[in-house]
């Protein structure tokens, strides 16, 4: 097992501290490139400002004001960016990840739109990415994760399907050993979108498609590299294995809810929900930190919770589980309240219209 030194502020964004140094180096190297560094500097300042405000309450208002000014410049630069060479591709991904990070720290951010735009921009050269430094592909996977779960909530199509063999034996700095699962999540987005377009009707083709996805999810296992245990700390290994289980259980829960609205077959859904929260609790106890990229999976699991005391316990635990930002904690709390209130009010909620309930709240998930 690898041993590491003191923790870093970057740790909460990464699957483990083993990636901290390379993550920092990646951003610094790109700031020093002769590429359009001004927009990268704007993005960096925007992120730094909101991170400072998130950590120290007294700086929140001025930090957000500075962050918004610089973020506007960075987003404008992203929109005007064209990809002609590899450095342009790297710049686009670093910008996209930076702006998604900023967006998830402010009330009016648009992480879905930013991730969607960036992925559409780089999609034509996706296969070039597969030949580049794996750290660059990690940037893409950060955006894929953001967009995919937003699309699942909205029953929309995601931009890129990551092939199951595109990242064999790779440990991603954000999603650990779970990269190969995202092709199945893409398929789940597609099925959900088709159901939404059909107004909830389950055509035979969609039923068969869901059955195939379910079978793939049941059989899916992460494929860590041979030196996985030696290369990473025990806490990192525990966190990555737990993350893989959480993501898989969440996909199975969504597949279940696509077939059965809330209020029907709730026991099976609650079992999957309990499996998700149990893995997150175990990781918290074992590693002392939350699992990256599991905020929406945790939210989806908690939609299933009934009972005043159980829900109150979930809300009380949000600061431990949702550590990306204070804004993310607020968003999860609002989303849970909205869905819980709708369920308690007797609303017959189907998965494909779940996004409508969430988008009623003032949130980072709303459309512009």
mmCIF file of C-alpha atoms in Angstrom:
data_model
loop_
_atom_site.group_PDB
_atom_site.id
_atom_site.type_symbol
_atom_site.label_atom_id
_atom_site.label_comp_id
_atom_site.label_asym_id
_atom_site.label_seq_id
_atom_site.Cartn_x
_atom_site.Cartn_y
_atom_site.Cartn_z
ATOM 1 C CA UNK A 1 0.000 0.000 0.000
ATOM 2 C CA UNK A 2 1.147 3.488 -0.859
ATOM 3 C CA UNK A 3 1.672 6.045 1.912
ATOM 4 C CA UNK A 4 0.964 9.758 1.525
ATOM 5 C CA UNK A 5 1.691 12.932 3.420
ATOM 6 C CA UNK A 6 -0.511 15.790 4.581
ATOM 7 C CA UNK A 7 -3.944 16.315 2.992
ATOM 8 C CA UNK A 8 -4.531 18.919 0.285
ATOM 9 C CA UNK A 9 -7.556 21.181 -0.363
ATOM 10 C CA UNK A 10 -7.834 19.427 -3.736
ATOM 11 C CA UNK A 11 -8.512 16.071 -2.100
ATOM 12 C CA UNK A 12 -12.288 16.512 -1.955
ATOM 13 C CA UNK A 13 -12.460 16.779 -5.750
ATOM 14 C CA UNK A 14 -10.323 13.718 -6.454
ATOM 15 C CA UNK A 15 -10.808 10.023 -5.825
ATOM 16 C CA UNK A 16 -7.673 10.075 -3.701
ATOM 17 C CA UNK A 17 -4.627 12.143 -2.715
ATOM 18 C CA UNK A 18 -2.386 10.061 -4.990
ATOM 19 C CA UNK A 19 -3.625 12.314 -7.801
ATOM 20 C CA UNK A 20 -3.118 15.652 -6.046
ATOM 21 C CA UNK A 21 0.359 16.406 -7.369
ATOM 22 C CA UNK A 22 -0.353 15.393 -10.965
ATOM 23 C CA UNK A 23 -3.650 17.302 -10.884
ATOM 24 C CA UNK A 24 -1.933 20.468 -9.738
ATOM 25 C CA UNK A 25 0.836 19.985 -12.304
ATOM 26 C CA UNK A 26 -1.659 19.549 -15.153
ATOM 27 C CA UNK A 27 -3.317 22.887 -14.470
ATOM 28 C CA UNK A 28 -0.029 24.737 -13.954
ATOM 29 C CA UNK A 29 1.474 23.333 -17.152
ATOM 30 C CA UNK A 30 -1.502 24.518 -19.156
ATOM 31 C CA UNK A 31 -1.366 27.973 -17.625
ATOM 32 C CA UNK A 32 2.227 28.194 -18.873
ATOM 33 C CA UNK A 33 1.377 27.116 -22.408
ATOM 34 C CA UNK A 34 1.454 29.693 -25.231
ATOM 35 C CA UNK A 35 -2.165 28.749 -25.955
ATOM 36 C CA UNK A 36 -4.970 31.200 -25.055
ATOM 37 C CA UNK A 37 -3.711 31.499 -21.481
ATOM 38 C CA UNK A 38 -5.848 34.535 -20.668
ATOM 39 C CA UNK A 39 -9.044 32.479 -20.641
ATOM 40 C CA UNK A 40 -7.364 29.769 -18.567
ATOM 41 C CA UNK A 41 -6.244 32.423 -16.104
ATOM 42 C CA UNK A 42 -9.785 33.813 -15.993
ATOM 43 C CA UNK A 43 -11.111 30.317 -15.279
ATOM 44 C CA UNK A 44 -8.483 29.737 -12.590
ATOM 45 C CA UNK A 45 -9.241 33.030 -10.840
ATOM 46 C CA UNK A 46 -12.990 32.343 -11.040
ATOM 47 C CA UNK A 47 -12.533 28.948 -9.388
ATOM 48 C CA UNK A 48 -10.106 30.244 -6.782
ATOM 49 C CA UNK A 49 -12.521 33.031 -5.857
ATOM 50 C CA UNK A 50 -15.510 30.783 -5.224
ATOM 51 C CA UNK A 51 -13.391 28.171 -3.451
ATOM 52 C CA UNK A 52 -12.168 30.884 -1.083
ATOM 53 C CA UNK A 53 -15.718 32.069 -0.510
ATOM 54 C CA UNK A 54 -16.873 28.515 0.092
ATOM 55 C CA UNK A 55 -14.199 27.963 2.719
ATOM 56 C CA UNK A 56 -14.432 31.322 4.487
ATOM 57 C CA UNK A 57 -17.912 32.810 4.915
ATOM 58 C CA UNK A 58 -16.615 36.371 5.297
ATOM 59 C CA UNK A 59 -15.283 36.237 1.735
ATOM 60 C CA UNK A 60 -18.391 34.749 0.131
ATOM 61 C CA UNK A 61 -19.945 37.892 -1.384
ATOM 62 C CA UNK A 62 -16.781 39.543 -2.776
ATOM 63 C CA UNK A 63 -15.467 36.184 -3.961
ATOM 64 C CA UNK A 64 -18.639 35.403 -5.885
ATOM 65 C CA UNK A 65 -18.592 38.861 -7.486
ATOM 66 C CA UNK A 66 -14.994 38.430 -8.641
ATOM 67 C CA UNK A 67 -15.712 34.858 -9.673
ATOM 68 C CA UNK A 68 -18.685 35.833 -11.818
ATOM 69 C CA UNK A 69 -16.712 38.490 -13.684
ATOM 70 C CA UNK A 70 -13.855 36.133 -14.479
ATOM 71 C CA UNK A 71 -16.175 33.202 -15.196
ATOM 72 C CA UNK A 72 -18.063 35.272 -17.772
ATOM 73 C CA UNK A 73 -14.788 35.942 -19.578
ATOM 74 C CA UNK A 74 -13.770 32.286 -19.384
ATOM 75 C CA UNK A 75 -17.112 31.034 -20.710
ATOM 76 C CA UNK A 76 -16.943 33.553 -23.543
ATOM 77 C CA UNK A 77 -13.497 32.208 -24.369
ATOM 78 C CA UNK A 78 -14.777 28.645 -24.290
ATOM 79 C CA UNK A 79 -17.570 29.519 -26.712
ATOM 80 C CA UNK A 80 -15.135 31.073 -29.166
ATOM 81 C CA UNK A 81 -12.578 28.270 -28.886
ATOM 82 C CA UNK A 82 -11.948 26.108 -31.939
ATOM 83 C CA UNK A 83 -9.987 22.875 -31.871
ATOM 84 C CA UNK A 84 -7.209 22.674 -34.430
ATOM 85 C CA UNK A 85 -4.503 20.912 -32.433
ATOM 86 C CA UNK A 86 -4.022 18.860 -29.275
ATOM 87 C CA UNK A 87 -3.347 21.878 -27.081
ATOM 88 C CA UNK A 88 -6.713 23.354 -28.091
ATOM 89 C CA UNK A 89 -8.340 20.114 -26.985
ATOM 90 C CA UNK A 90 -6.579 20.240 -23.627
ATOM 91 C CA UNK A 91 -7.506 23.903 -23.195
ATOM 92 C CA UNK A 92 -11.166 23.127 -23.891
ATOM 93 C CA UNK A 93 -11.260 20.338 -21.310
ATOM 94 C CA UNK A 94 -9.422 22.294 -18.617
ATOM 95 C CA UNK A 95 -11.756 25.231 -19.236
ATOM 96 C CA UNK A 96 -14.800 22.983 -19.123
ATOM 97 C CA UNK A 97 -13.799 21.320 -15.858
ATOM 98 C CA UNK A 98 -12.894 24.675 -14.298
ATOM 99 C CA UNK A 99 -16.204 26.243 -15.272
ATOM 100 C CA UNK A 100 -18.214 23.245 -14.082
ATOM 101 C CA UNK A 101 -16.378 23.532 -10.762
ATOM 102 C CA UNK A 102 -17.251 27.229 -10.602
ATOM 103 C CA UNK A 103 -20.873 26.548 -11.569
ATOM 104 C CA UNK A 104 -21.306 24.034 -8.764
ATOM 105 C CA UNK A 105 -20.249 26.649 -6.226
ATOM 106 C CA UNK A 106 -22.764 29.360 -7.173
ATOM 107 C CA UNK A 107 -26.541 29.529 -7.083
ATOM 108 C CA UNK A 108 -26.997 30.436 -10.734
ATOM 109 C CA UNK A 109 -24.348 28.147 -12.204
ATOM 110 C CA UNK A 110 -25.062 25.888 -15.157
ATOM 111 C CA UNK A 111 -22.882 22.763 -14.844
ATOM 112 C CA UNK A 112 -25.102 20.771 -17.185
ATOM 113 C CA UNK A 113 -24.965 23.310 -19.988
ATOM 114 C CA UNK A 114 -21.215 23.847 -19.609
ATOM 115 C CA UNK A 115 -20.410 20.136 -19.594
ATOM 116 C CA UNK A 116 -22.759 19.534 -22.524
ATOM 117 C CA UNK A 117 -21.233 22.330 -24.594
ATOM 118 C CA UNK A 118 -17.663 21.254 -23.888
ATOM 119 C CA UNK A 119 -18.350 17.607 -24.686
ATOM 120 C CA UNK A 120 -20.050 18.552 -27.951
ATOM 121 C CA UNK A 121 -17.000 20.649 -28.804
ATOM 122 C CA UNK A 122 -14.520 17.809 -28.278
ATOM 123 C CA UNK A 123 -16.698 14.935 -29.509
ATOM 124 C CA UNK A 124 -15.375 15.043 -33.113
ATOM 125 C CA UNK A 125 -11.840 14.414 -31.825
ATOM 126 C CA UNK A 126 -12.726 11.943 -29.069
ATOM 127 C CA UNK A 127 -10.523 9.200 -30.515
ATOM 128 C CA UNK A 128 -7.544 11.557 -30.409
ATOM 129 C CA UNK A 129 -8.067 11.811 -26.667
ATOM 130 C CA UNK A 130 -7.659 8.060 -26.281
ATOM 131 C CA UNK A 131 -4.076 8.338 -27.540
ATOM 132 C CA UNK A 132 -3.126 11.196 -25.204
ATOM 133 C CA UNK A 133 -2.012 11.354 -21.576
ATOM 134 C CA UNK A 134 -4.614 9.522 -19.428
ATOM 135 C CA UNK A 135 -4.831 12.605 -17.212
ATOM 136 C CA UNK A 136 -6.392 14.522 -20.103
ATOM 137 C CA UNK A 137 -8.984 11.795 -20.521
ATOM 138 C CA UNK A 138 -9.727 12.157 -16.807
ATOM 139 C CA UNK A 139 -10.781 15.743 -17.538
ATOM 140 C CA UNK A 140 -13.205 14.462 -20.144
ATOM 141 C CA UNK A 141 -14.601 11.865 -17.734
ATOM 142 C CA UNK A 142 -15.259 14.585 -15.164
ATOM 143 C CA UNK A 143 -17.473 16.326 -17.717
ATOM 144 C CA UNK A 144 -19.031 13.033 -18.830
ATOM 145 C CA UNK A 145 -19.957 12.245 -15.233
ATOM 146 C CA UNK A 146 -21.545 15.665 -14.711
ATOM 147 C CA UNK A 147 -23.526 15.564 -17.932
ATOM 148 C CA UNK A 148 -24.532 11.902 -17.656
ATOM 149 C CA UNK A 149 -26.200 12.177 -14.268
ATOM 150 C CA UNK A 150 -27.837 15.468 -15.205
ATOM 151 C CA UNK A 151 -29.182 13.732 -18.325
ATOM 152 C CA UNK A 152 -30.417 10.802 -16.267
ATOM 153 C CA UNK A 153 -32.294 13.180 -13.961
ATOM 154 C CA UNK A 154 -33.739 15.031 -16.969
ATOM 155 C CA UNK A 155 -34.286 11.934 -19.160
ATOM 156 C CA UNK A 156 -32.181 13.557 -21.869
ATOM 157 C CA UNK A 157 -29.528 12.145 -24.192
ATOM 158 C CA UNK A 158 -25.917 12.493 -23.145
ATOM 159 C CA UNK A 159 -23.268 13.495 -25.667
ATOM 160 C CA UNK A 160 -20.631 10.775 -25.616
ATOM 161 C CA UNK A 161 -20.749 7.031 -25.189
ATOM 162 C CA UNK A 162 -17.557 5.846 -23.522
ATOM 163 C CA UNK A 163 -16.686 2.409 -24.860
ATOM 164 C CA UNK A 164 -16.267 -0.332 -22.279
ATOM 165 C CA UNK A 165 -12.730 -0.963 -23.522
ATOM 166 C CA UNK A 166 -11.750 2.667 -24.038
ATOM 167 C CA UNK A 167 -10.196 2.894 -20.575
ATOM 168 C CA UNK A 168 -9.086 -0.616 -19.697
ATOM 169 C CA UNK A 169 -6.894 -0.908 -16.594
ATOM 170 C CA UNK A 170 -7.080 2.848 -15.996
ATOM 171 C CA UNK A 171 -7.637 4.521 -12.641
ATOM 172 C CA UNK A 172 -9.377 7.848 -13.190
ATOM 173 C CA UNK A 173 -8.695 10.725 -10.806
ATOM 174 C CA UNK A 174 -12.431 11.412 -10.477
ATOM 175 C CA UNK A 175 -14.287 8.150 -11.074
ATOM 176 C CA UNK A 176 -11.607 5.679 -10.063
ATOM 177 C CA UNK A 177 -12.139 2.263 -11.633
ATOM 178 C CA UNK A 178 -15.659 2.952 -12.909
ATOM 179 C CA UNK A 179 -14.978 4.337 -16.406
ATOM 180 C CA UNK A 180 -16.317 1.248 -18.177
ATOM 181 C CA UNK A 181 -19.703 1.684 -16.479
ATOM 182 C CA UNK A 182 -20.422 4.937 -18.295
ATOM 183 C CA UNK A 183 -21.304 3.262 -21.578
ATOM 184 C CA UNK A 184 -24.154 1.526 -19.744
ATOM 185 C CA UNK A 185 -25.186 4.838 -18.172
ATOM 186 C CA UNK A 186 -25.310 6.341 -21.671
ATOM 187 C CA UNK A 187 -27.612 3.497 -22.729
ATOM 188 C CA UNK A 188 -29.784 4.204 -19.692
ATOM 189 C CA UNK A 189 -30.017 7.875 -20.721
ATOM 190 C CA UNK A 190 -31.099 6.774 -24.187
ATOM 191 C CA UNK A 191 -33.815 4.461 -22.866
ATOM 192 C CA UNK A 192 -35.074 7.094 -20.435
ATOM 193 C CA UNK A 193 -35.189 9.698 -23.191
ATOM 194 C CA UNK A 194 -37.179 7.390 -25.466
ATOM 195 C CA UNK A 195 -39.708 6.767 -22.690
ATOM 196 C CA UNK A 196 -39.996 10.508 -22.120
ATOM 197 C CA UNK A 197 -40.567 11.144 -25.835
ATOM 198 C CA UNK A 198 -43.265 8.455 -25.838
ATOM 199 C CA UNK A 199 -45.040 10.152 -22.927
ATOM 200 C CA UNK A 200 -44.289 7.251 -20.624
ATOM 201 C CA UNK A 201 -45.416 4.487 -22.963
ATOM 202 C CA UNK A 202 -43.168 1.445 -22.779
ATOM 203 C CA UNK A 203 -42.776 0.298 -26.364
ATOM 204 C CA UNK A 204 -41.611 -3.293 -26.793
ATOM 205 C CA UNK A 205 -38.249 -2.133 -28.141
ATOM 206 C CA UNK A 206 -37.654 -0.039 -25.031
ATOM 207 C CA UNK A 207 -38.716 -2.894 -22.746
ATOM 208 C CA UNK A 208 -36.204 -5.162 -24.454
ATOM 209 C CA UNK A 209 -33.565 -2.441 -24.331
ATOM 210 C CA UNK A 210 -34.081 -1.946 -20.606
ATOM 211 C CA UNK A 211 -33.829 -5.689 -20.034
ATOM 212 C CA UNK A 212 -30.501 -5.755 -21.887
ATOM 213 C CA UNK A 213 -29.198 -2.788 -19.887
ATOM 214 C CA UNK A 214 -30.325 -4.412 -16.655
ATOM 215 C CA UNK A 215 -28.490 -7.595 -17.588
ATOM 216 C CA UNK A 216 -25.325 -5.644 -18.432
ATOM 217 C CA UNK A 217 -25.480 -3.774 -15.132
ATOM 218 C CA UNK A 218 -26.002 -6.986 -13.180
ATOM 219 C CA UNK A 219 -22.890 -8.468 -14.793
ATOM 220 C CA UNK A 220 -20.707 -5.363 -14.725
ATOM 221 C CA UNK A 221 -17.570 -5.390 -12.596
ATOM 222 C CA UNK A 222 -14.782 -2.824 -12.392
ATOM 223 C CA UNK A 223 -11.457 -3.831 -13.906
ATOM 224 C CA UNK A 224 -8.640 -2.304 -11.862
ATOM 225 C CA UNK A 225 -5.050 -2.557 -13.122
ATOM 226 C CA UNK A 226 -2.881 -5.402 -11.797
ATOM 227 C CA UNK A 227 -0.891 -3.097 -9.481
ATOM 228 C CA UNK A 228 -4.014 -1.421 -8.105
ATOM 229 C CA UNK A 229 -3.554 -2.407 -4.458
ATOM 230 C CA UNK A 230 0.168 -1.593 -4.424
ATOM 231 C CA UNK A 231 -0.151 1.729 -6.229
ATOM 232 C CA UNK A 232 -2.861 3.271 -4.052
ATOM 233 C CA UNK A 233 -3.459 3.672 -0.335
ATOM 234 C CA UNK A 234 -5.873 1.443 1.534
ATOM 235 C CA UNK A 235 -8.304 4.353 1.925
ATOM 236 C CA UNK A 236 -8.175 5.055 -1.799
ATOM 237 C CA UNK A 237 -8.812 1.414 -2.666
ATOM 238 C CA UNK A 238 -11.767 1.284 -0.274
ATOM 239 C CA UNK A 239 -13.150 4.535 -1.692
ATOM 240 C CA UNK A 240 -12.833 3.438 -5.316
ATOM 241 C CA UNK A 241 -14.451 0.068 -4.725
ATOM 242 C CA UNK A 242 -17.283 1.747 -2.831
ATOM 243 C CA UNK A 243 -17.683 4.353 -5.586
ATOM 244 C CA UNK A 244 -17.993 1.617 -8.217
ATOM 245 C CA UNK A 245 -20.703 -0.116 -6.195
ATOM 246 C CA UNK A 246 -22.581 3.134 -5.587
ATOM 247 C CA UNK A 247 -22.607 4.015 -9.285
ATOM 248 C CA UNK A 248 -23.722 0.525 -10.303
ATOM 249 C CA UNK A 249 -26.473 0.358 -7.661
ATOM 250 C CA UNK A 250 -27.678 3.805 -8.747
ATOM 251 C CA UNK A 251 -27.910 2.675 -12.358
ATOM 252 C CA UNK A 252 -29.921 -0.365 -11.260
ATOM 253 C CA UNK A 253 -32.205 1.860 -9.179
ATOM 254 C CA UNK A 254 -32.848 4.151 -12.149
ATOM 255 C CA UNK A 255 -33.541 1.142 -14.376
ATOM 256 C CA UNK A 256 -36.069 -0.044 -11.790
ATOM 257 C CA UNK A 257 -37.747 3.355 -11.588
ATOM 258 C CA UNK A 258 -37.993 3.584 -15.365
ATOM 259 C CA UNK A 259 -40.251 0.536 -15.178
ATOM 260 C CA UNK A 260 -42.079 1.369 -11.961
ATOM 261 C CA UNK A 261 -43.152 4.851 -10.800
ATOM 262 C CA UNK A 262 -42.699 5.974 -7.219
ATOM 263 C CA UNK A 263 -45.340 4.244 -5.129
ATOM 264 C CA UNK A 264 -45.001 0.950 -6.997
ATOM 265 C CA UNK A 265 -42.494 -1.802 -6.244
ATOM 266 C CA UNK A 266 -41.021 0.469 -3.578
ATOM 267 C CA UNK A 267 -39.482 -2.346 -1.551
ATOM 268 C CA UNK A 268 -37.061 -3.315 -4.321
ATOM 269 C CA UNK A 269 -36.157 0.327 -4.849
ATOM 270 C CA UNK A 270 -35.595 0.811 -1.127
ATOM 271 C CA UNK A 271 -33.226 -2.166 -1.056
ATOM 272 C CA UNK A 272 -31.087 -0.552 -3.753
ATOM 273 C CA UNK A 273 -31.310 2.793 -1.975
ATOM 274 C CA UNK A 274 -30.122 1.171 1.245
ATOM 275 C CA UNK A 275 -27.233 -0.492 -0.593
ATOM 276 C CA UNK A 276 -26.131 2.900 -1.953
ATOM 277 C CA UNK A 277 -26.276 4.703 1.380
ATOM 278 C CA UNK A 278 -24.615 1.762 3.159
ATOM 279 C CA UNK A 279 -21.619 1.930 0.802
ATOM 280 C CA UNK A 280 -21.339 5.681 1.305
ATOM 281 C CA UNK A 281 -21.570 5.301 5.087
ATOM 282 C CA UNK A 282 -18.960 2.545 5.063
ATOM 283 C CA UNK A 283 -16.569 4.657 3.003
ATOM 284 C CA UNK A 284 -17.075 7.625 5.318
ATOM 285 C CA UNK A 285 -16.286 5.524 8.368
ATOM 286 C CA UNK A 286 -13.326 3.752 6.763
ATOM 287 C CA UNK A 287 -11.674 6.662 4.974
ATOM 288 C CA UNK A 288 -12.925 9.741 6.807
ATOM 289 C CA UNK A 289 -13.994 11.402 3.555
ATOM 290 C CA UNK A 290 -16.922 11.399 1.170
ATOM 291 C CA UNK A 291 -16.791 9.685 -2.218
ATOM 292 C CA UNK A 292 -16.345 12.013 -5.215
ATOM 293 C CA UNK A 293 -18.929 11.970 -8.001
ATOM 294 C CA UNK A 294 -21.648 10.465 -5.821
ATOM 295 C CA UNK A 295 -23.733 13.537 -4.964
ATOM 296 C CA UNK A 296 -26.456 12.795 -7.505
ATOM 297 C CA UNK A 297 -26.398 9.036 -6.822
ATOM 298 C CA UNK A 298 -26.867 9.818 -3.132
ATOM 299 C CA UNK A 299 -29.704 12.212 -3.959
ATOM 300 C CA UNK A 300 -31.404 9.624 -6.160
ATOM 301 C CA UNK A 301 -31.093 7.020 -3.403
ATOM 302 C CA UNK A 302 -32.599 9.396 -0.855
ATOM 303 C CA UNK A 303 -35.653 10.097 -3.016
ATOM 304 C CA UNK A 304 -36.763 6.642 -1.861
ATOM 305 C CA UNK A 305 -36.679 7.475 1.850
ATOM 306 C CA UNK A 306 -39.998 7.810 3.661
ATOM 307 C CA UNK A 307 -40.712 8.715 7.260
ATOM 308 C CA UNK A 308 -40.009 11.990 9.026
ATOM 309 C CA UNK A 309 -37.188 10.731 11.241
ATOM 310 C CA UNK A 310 -35.368 8.916 8.445
ATOM 311 C CA UNK A 311 -35.554 11.975 6.221
ATOM 312 C CA UNK A 312 -34.367 14.271 8.997
ATOM 313 C CA UNK A 313 -31.354 12.003 9.506
ATOM 314 C CA UNK A 314 -30.561 12.227 5.784
ATOM 315 C CA UNK A 315 -30.693 16.026 5.829
ATOM 316 C CA UNK A 316 -28.539 16.189 8.962
ATOM 317 C CA UNK A 317 -25.899 14.048 7.272
ATOM 318 C CA UNK A 318 -25.670 16.091 4.062
ATOM 319 C CA UNK A 319 -22.606 18.116 5.174
ATOM 320 C CA UNK A 320 -20.685 14.858 5.658
ATOM 321 C CA UNK A 321 -21.730 13.248 2.387
ATOM 322 C CA UNK A 322 -21.979 16.229 0.034
ATOM 323 C CA UNK A 323 -18.654 18.015 0.419
ATOM 324 C CA UNK A 324 -18.111 19.478 -3.053
ATOM 325 C CA UNK A 325 -19.542 22.848 -2.037
ATOM 326 C CA UNK A 326 -22.065 24.501 0.243
ATOM 327 C CA UNK A 327 -24.150 25.245 -2.837
ATOM 328 C CA UNK A 328 -24.231 21.541 -3.690
ATOM 329 C CA UNK A 329 -25.492 20.791 -0.182
ATOM 330 C CA UNK A 330 -28.251 23.381 -0.550
ATOM 331 C CA UNK A 331 -29.214 22.008 -3.951
ATOM 332 C CA UNK A 332 -29.479 18.447 -2.684
ATOM 333 C CA UNK A 333 -31.578 19.597 0.265
ATOM 334 C CA UNK A 334 -33.956 21.514 -2.006
ATOM 335 C CA UNK A 335 -34.245 18.639 -4.459
ATOM 336 C CA UNK A 336 -34.996 16.134 -1.715
ATOM 337 C CA UNK A 337 -37.649 18.400 -0.202
ATOM 338 C CA UNK A 338 -39.287 18.936 -3.581
ATOM 339 C CA UNK A 339 -39.519 15.234 -4.430
ATOM 340 C CA UNK A 340 -40.464 14.188 -0.900
ATOM 341 C CA UNK A 341 -43.252 16.784 -0.801
ATOM 342 C CA UNK A 342 -44.549 15.620 -4.168
ATOM 343 C CA UNK A 343 -44.543 11.996 -3.033
ATOM 344 C CA UNK A 344 -46.257 12.862 0.250
ATOM 345 C CA UNK A 345 -48.851 14.852 -1.680
ATOM 346 C CA UNK A 346 -49.852 11.755 -3.587
ATOM 347 C CA UNK A 347 -48.291 12.762 -6.887
ATOM 348 C CA UNK A 348 -47.784 9.804 -9.202
ATOM 349 C CA UNK A 349 -44.158 10.476 -10.125
ATOM 350 C CA UNK A 350 -42.567 8.693 -13.047
ATOM 351 C CA UNK A 351 -38.822 8.767 -13.564
ATOM 352 C CA UNK A 352 -39.091 10.541 -16.910
ATOM 353 C CA UNK A 353 -40.784 13.579 -15.328
ATOM 354 C CA UNK A 354 -38.667 13.645 -12.170
ATOM 355 C CA UNK A 355 -36.592 16.515 -13.566
ATOM 356 C CA UNK A 356 -39.678 18.719 -13.612
ATOM 357 C CA UNK A 357 -39.979 18.505 -9.842
ATOM 358 C CA UNK A 358 -36.323 19.242 -9.302
ATOM 359 C CA UNK A 359 -36.257 22.113 -11.777
ATOM 360 C CA UNK A 360 -39.053 23.827 -9.856
ATOM 361 C CA UNK A 361 -36.402 24.718 -7.294
ATOM 362 C CA UNK A 362 -33.922 27.569 -7.688
ATOM 363 C CA UNK A 363 -30.894 25.482 -8.470
ATOM 364 C CA UNK A 364 -27.787 24.792 -10.472
ATOM 365 C CA UNK A 365 -29.826 22.292 -12.478
ATOM 366 C CA UNK A 366 -32.292 24.751 -13.994
ATOM 367 C CA UNK A 367 -32.263 25.618 -17.683
ATOM 368 C CA UNK A 368 -31.424 29.055 -19.044
#
